[in-house]
Tab-separated table of C-alpha atoms in Angstrom:
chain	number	residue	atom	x	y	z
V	74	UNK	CA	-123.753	174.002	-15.734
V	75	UNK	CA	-121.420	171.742	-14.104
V	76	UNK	CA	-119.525	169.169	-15.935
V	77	UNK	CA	-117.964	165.479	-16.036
V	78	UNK	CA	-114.504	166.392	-17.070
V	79	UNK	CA	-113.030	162.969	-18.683
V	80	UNK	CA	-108.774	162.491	-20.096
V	81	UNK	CA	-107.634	161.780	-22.069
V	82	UNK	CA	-109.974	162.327	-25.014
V	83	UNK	CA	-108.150	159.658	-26.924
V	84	UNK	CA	-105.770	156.520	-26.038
V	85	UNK	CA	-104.320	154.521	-28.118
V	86	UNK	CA	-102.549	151.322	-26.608
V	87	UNK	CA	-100.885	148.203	-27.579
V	88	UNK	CA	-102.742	144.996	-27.206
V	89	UNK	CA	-101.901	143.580	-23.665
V	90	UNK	CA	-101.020	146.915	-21.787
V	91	UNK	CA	-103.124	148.426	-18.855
V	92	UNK	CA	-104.659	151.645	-19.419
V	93	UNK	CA	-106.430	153.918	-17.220
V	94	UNK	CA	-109.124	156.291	-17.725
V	95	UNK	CA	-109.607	159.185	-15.620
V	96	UNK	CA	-112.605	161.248	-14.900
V	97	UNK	CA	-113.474	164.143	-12.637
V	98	UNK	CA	-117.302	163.577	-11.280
V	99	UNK	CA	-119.215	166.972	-10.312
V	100	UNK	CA	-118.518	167.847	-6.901
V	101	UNK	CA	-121.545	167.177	-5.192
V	102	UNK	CA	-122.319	163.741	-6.598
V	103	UNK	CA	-123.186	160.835	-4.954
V	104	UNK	CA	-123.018	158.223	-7.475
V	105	UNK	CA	-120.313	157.424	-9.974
V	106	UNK	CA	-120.289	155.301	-13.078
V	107	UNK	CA	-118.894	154.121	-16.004
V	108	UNK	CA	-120.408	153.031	-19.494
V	109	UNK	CA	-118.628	152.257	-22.746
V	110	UNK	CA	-120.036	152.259	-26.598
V	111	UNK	CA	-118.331	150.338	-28.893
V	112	UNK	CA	-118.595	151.500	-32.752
V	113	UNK	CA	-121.921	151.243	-34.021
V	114	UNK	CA	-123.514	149.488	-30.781
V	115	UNK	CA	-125.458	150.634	-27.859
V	116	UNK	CA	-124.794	152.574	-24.953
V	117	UNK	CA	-123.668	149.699	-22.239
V	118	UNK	CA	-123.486	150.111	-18.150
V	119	UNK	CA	-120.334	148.900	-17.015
V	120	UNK	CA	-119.765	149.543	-13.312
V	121	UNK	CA	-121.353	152.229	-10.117
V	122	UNK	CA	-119.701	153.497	-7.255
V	123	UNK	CA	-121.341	154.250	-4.534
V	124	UNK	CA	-119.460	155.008	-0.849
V	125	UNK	CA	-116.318	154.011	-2.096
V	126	UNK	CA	-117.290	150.710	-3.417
V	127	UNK	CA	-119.143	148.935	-6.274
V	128	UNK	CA	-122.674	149.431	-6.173
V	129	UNK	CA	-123.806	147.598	-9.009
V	130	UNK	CA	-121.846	145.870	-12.149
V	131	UNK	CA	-122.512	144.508	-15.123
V	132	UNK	CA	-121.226	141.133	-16.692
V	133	UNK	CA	-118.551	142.795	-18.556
V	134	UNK	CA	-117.547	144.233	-15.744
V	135	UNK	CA	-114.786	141.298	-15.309
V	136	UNK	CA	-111.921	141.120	-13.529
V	137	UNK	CA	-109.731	142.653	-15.853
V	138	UNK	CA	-111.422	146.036	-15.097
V	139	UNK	CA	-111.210	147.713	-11.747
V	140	UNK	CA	-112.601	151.306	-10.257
V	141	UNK	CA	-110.808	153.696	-7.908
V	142	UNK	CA	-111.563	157.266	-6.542
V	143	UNK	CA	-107.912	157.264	-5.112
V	144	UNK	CA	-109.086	160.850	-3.875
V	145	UNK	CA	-111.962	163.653	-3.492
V	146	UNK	CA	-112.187	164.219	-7.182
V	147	UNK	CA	-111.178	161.425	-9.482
V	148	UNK	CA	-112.999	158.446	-10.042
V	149	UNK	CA	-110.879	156.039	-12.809
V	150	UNK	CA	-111.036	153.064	-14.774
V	151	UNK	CA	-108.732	150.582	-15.615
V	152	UNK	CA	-108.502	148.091	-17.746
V	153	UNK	CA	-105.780	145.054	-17.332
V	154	UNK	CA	-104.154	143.606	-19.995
V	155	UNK	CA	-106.355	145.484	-23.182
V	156	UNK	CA	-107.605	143.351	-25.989
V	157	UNK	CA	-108.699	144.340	-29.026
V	158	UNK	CA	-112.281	144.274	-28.294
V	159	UNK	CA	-111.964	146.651	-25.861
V	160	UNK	CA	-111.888	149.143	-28.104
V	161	UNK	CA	-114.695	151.526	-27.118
V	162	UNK	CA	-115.764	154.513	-25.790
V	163	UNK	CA	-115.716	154.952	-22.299
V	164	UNK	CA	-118.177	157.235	-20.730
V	165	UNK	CA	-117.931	158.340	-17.056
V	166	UNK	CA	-121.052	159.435	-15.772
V	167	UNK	CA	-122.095	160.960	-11.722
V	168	UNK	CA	-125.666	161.678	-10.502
V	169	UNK	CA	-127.040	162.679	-7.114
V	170	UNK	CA	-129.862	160.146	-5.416
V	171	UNK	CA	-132.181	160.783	-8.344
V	172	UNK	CA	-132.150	161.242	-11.986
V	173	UNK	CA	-132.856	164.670	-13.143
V	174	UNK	CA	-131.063	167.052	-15.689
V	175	UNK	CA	-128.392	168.228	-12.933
V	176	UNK	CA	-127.996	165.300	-11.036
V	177	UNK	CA	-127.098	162.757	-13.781
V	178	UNK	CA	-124.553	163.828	-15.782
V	179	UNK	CA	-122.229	162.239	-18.474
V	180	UNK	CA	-118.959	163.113	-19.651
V	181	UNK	CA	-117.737	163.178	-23.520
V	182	UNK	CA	-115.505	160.398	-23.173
V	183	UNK	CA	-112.873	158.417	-23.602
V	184	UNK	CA	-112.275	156.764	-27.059
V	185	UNK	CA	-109.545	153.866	-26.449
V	186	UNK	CA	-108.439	152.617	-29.108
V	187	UNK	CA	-106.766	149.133	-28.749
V	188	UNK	CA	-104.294	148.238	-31.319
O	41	UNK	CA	-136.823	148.453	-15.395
O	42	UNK	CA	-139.803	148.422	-17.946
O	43	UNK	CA	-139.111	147.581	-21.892
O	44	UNK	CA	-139.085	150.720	-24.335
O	45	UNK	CA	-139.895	150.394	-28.125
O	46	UNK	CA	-138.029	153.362	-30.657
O	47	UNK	CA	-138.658	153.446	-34.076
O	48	UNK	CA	-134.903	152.930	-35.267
O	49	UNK	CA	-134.811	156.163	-37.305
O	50	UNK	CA	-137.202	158.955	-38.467
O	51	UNK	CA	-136.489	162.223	-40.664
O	52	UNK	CA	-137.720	165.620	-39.573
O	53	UNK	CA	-137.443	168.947	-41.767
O	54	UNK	CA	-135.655	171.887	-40.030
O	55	UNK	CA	-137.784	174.870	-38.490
O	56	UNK	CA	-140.437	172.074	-37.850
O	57	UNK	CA	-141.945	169.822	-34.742
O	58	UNK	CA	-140.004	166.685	-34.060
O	59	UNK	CA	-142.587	163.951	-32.841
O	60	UNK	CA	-140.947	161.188	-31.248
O	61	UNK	CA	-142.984	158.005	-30.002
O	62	UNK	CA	-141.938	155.880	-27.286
O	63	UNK	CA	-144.040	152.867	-26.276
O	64	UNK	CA	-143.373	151.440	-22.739
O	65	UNK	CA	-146.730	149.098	-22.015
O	66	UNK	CA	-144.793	147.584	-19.322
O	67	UNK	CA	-144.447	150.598	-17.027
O	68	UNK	CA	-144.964	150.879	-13.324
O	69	UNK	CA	-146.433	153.256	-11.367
O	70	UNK	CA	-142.792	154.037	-9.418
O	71	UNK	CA	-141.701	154.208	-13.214
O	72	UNK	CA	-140.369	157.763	-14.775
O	73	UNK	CA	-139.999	158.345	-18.741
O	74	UNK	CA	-136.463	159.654	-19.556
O	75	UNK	CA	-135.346	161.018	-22.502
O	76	UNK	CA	-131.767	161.212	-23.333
O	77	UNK	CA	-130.081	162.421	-27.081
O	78	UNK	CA	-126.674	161.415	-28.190
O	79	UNK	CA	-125.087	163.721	-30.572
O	80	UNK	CA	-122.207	161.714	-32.699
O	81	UNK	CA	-120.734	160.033	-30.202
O	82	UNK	CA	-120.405	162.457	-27.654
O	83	UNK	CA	-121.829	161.498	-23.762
O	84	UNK	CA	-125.364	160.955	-23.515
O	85	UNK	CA	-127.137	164.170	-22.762
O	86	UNK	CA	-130.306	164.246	-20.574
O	87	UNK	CA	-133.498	166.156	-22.154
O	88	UNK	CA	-136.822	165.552	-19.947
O	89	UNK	CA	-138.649	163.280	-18.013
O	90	UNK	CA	-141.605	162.942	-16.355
O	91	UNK	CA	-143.996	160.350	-14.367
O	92	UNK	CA	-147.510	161.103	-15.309
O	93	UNK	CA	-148.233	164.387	-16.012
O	94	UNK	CA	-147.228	166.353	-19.303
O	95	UNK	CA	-143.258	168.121	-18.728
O	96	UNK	CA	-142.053	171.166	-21.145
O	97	UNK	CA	-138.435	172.824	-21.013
O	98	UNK	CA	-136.537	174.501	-22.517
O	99	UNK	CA	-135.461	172.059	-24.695
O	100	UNK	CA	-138.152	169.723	-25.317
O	101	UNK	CA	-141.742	168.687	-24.197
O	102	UNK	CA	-142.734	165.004	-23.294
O	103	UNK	CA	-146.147	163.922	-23.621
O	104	UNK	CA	-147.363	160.579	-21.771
O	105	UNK	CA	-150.831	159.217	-22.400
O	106	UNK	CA	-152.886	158.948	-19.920
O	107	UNK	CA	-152.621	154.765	-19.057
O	108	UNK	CA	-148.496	155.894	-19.576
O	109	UNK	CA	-147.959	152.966	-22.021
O	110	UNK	CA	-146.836	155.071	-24.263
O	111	UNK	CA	-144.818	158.875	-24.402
O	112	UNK	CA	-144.038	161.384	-27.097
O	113	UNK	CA	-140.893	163.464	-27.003
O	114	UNK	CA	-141.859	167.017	-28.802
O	115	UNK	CA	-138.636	169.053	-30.312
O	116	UNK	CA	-140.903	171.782	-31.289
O	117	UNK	CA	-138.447	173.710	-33.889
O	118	UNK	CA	-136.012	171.071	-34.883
O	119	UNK	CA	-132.353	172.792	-36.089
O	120	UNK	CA	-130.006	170.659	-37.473
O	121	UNK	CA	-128.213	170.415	-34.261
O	122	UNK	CA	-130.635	168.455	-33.042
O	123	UNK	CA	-129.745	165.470	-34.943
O	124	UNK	CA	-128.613	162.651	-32.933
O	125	UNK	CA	-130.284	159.365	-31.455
O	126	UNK	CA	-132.771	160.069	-29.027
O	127	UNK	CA	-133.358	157.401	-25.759
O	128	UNK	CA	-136.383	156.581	-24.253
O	129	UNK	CA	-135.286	154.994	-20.615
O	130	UNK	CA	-138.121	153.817	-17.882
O	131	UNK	CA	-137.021	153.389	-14.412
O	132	UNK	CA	-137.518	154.236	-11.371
O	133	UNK	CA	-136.004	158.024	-10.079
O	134	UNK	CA	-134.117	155.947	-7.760
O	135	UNK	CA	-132.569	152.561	-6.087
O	136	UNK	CA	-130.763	151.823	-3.935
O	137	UNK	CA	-128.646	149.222	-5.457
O	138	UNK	CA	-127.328	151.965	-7.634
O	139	UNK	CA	-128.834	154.135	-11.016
O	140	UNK	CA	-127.694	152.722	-14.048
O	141	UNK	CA	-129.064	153.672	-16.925
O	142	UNK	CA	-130.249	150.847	-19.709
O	143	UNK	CA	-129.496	152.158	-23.346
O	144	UNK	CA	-131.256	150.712	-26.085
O	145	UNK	CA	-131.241	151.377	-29.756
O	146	UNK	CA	-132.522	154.970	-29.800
O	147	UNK	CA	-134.424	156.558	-32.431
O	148	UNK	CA	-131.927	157.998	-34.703
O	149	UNK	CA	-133.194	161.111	-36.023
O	150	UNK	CA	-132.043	163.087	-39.219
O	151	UNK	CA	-132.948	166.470	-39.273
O	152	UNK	CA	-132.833	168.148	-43.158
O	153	UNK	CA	-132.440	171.258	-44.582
């Protein structure tokens, strides 16, 4: 089955840096998004992509985090300044117009690690 | 998107059926059941879903009563790679504005030996 590549697997980062997360969607998705876990919490939407622009955001979706797709195949994340908090998981997801088992697909993430 | 209701965790022996309840009393009639696992952190993986009518793959089968207020996710030979939290999502198969998914607490399920 195709796959939501995301690197790196694991960043670590001083407190106050920028960091950015990069993901590879499946080719023939529409829709591209971004969730993060923290330890021990829920699953939580972040940000979509839809046409080359934000679909639909959440509240922490601030403006220290921004979403590119600077080509045909990456979509990234990045995140201004890192504080501790941030510290998470960061799961890039892409779907087609519907949700089904091919055309919503997550990645295995990104655990960032803000220190 | 309609509310969901998990038991937060449930055990299940290995080799048998793994019944777990969602209720959803709040669901619309544009409104799918999803079912999504998480195993140890890894990405959220999608299982089944279905609108009305009874679905069964290869990994799972869903049942949804018949006024769809409530659903029941059937592993029907649990291993003890199926442990993980399981997600019951409502919502509609699409929108427009965009197809976020709404996570909540999951059932976490512990499958034994």
């Amino acid at each position: 089955e195709p796959e939501v590549t995301q690197t790196p697997s694991h960043q670590v980062t001083q407190m106050g840096q920028e960091v950015i997360l990069r993901c590879v969607p499946i080719s023939n998705h529409l829709y591209f998004y971004w969730y993060r876990q923290i330890l021990g919490q829920k699953v939580e939407f972040l940000v979509s992509f839809y046409n080359n622009e934000i679909s639909e955001k959440s509240e922490i979706f601030d403006d220290q985090f921004s979403v590119e797709r600077p080509d045909g195949s990456n979509f990234t994340l990045k995140i201004r300044s890192t504080k501790l908090e941030d510290s998470a998981m960061y799961f890039c997801a892409s779907s087609g117009t519907t949700i089904d088992r091919v055309s919503y697909t997550f990645g295995s993430g990104t655990r960032l690690t803000v220190v | 998107d309609a509310k969901t209701t998990q038991p937060p965790s449930m055990d299940c022996a290995e080799g048998r059926a793994a019944n777990l309840p969602c209720n959803h009393s709040t669901i619309s009639g544009n409104e799918y059941v999803y079912w999504y696992r998480q195993i140890h952190s890894q990405g959220p993986q999608y299982i089944i879903h279905g609108l009305k009518n009874n679905e069964t793959n290869e990994m799972a089968s869903l049942i949804i009563t018949e006024d769809r207020k409530s659903s029941t996710l059937i592993l029907p030979h649990a291993t003890l790679r199926d442990t993980a939290v399981y997600y019951c999502i409502v919502r509609v198969a699409y929108s427009a504005a965009g197809n976020k998914l709404t996570f909540g607490g999951g059932t976490r399920v512990l499958v034994k030996p």
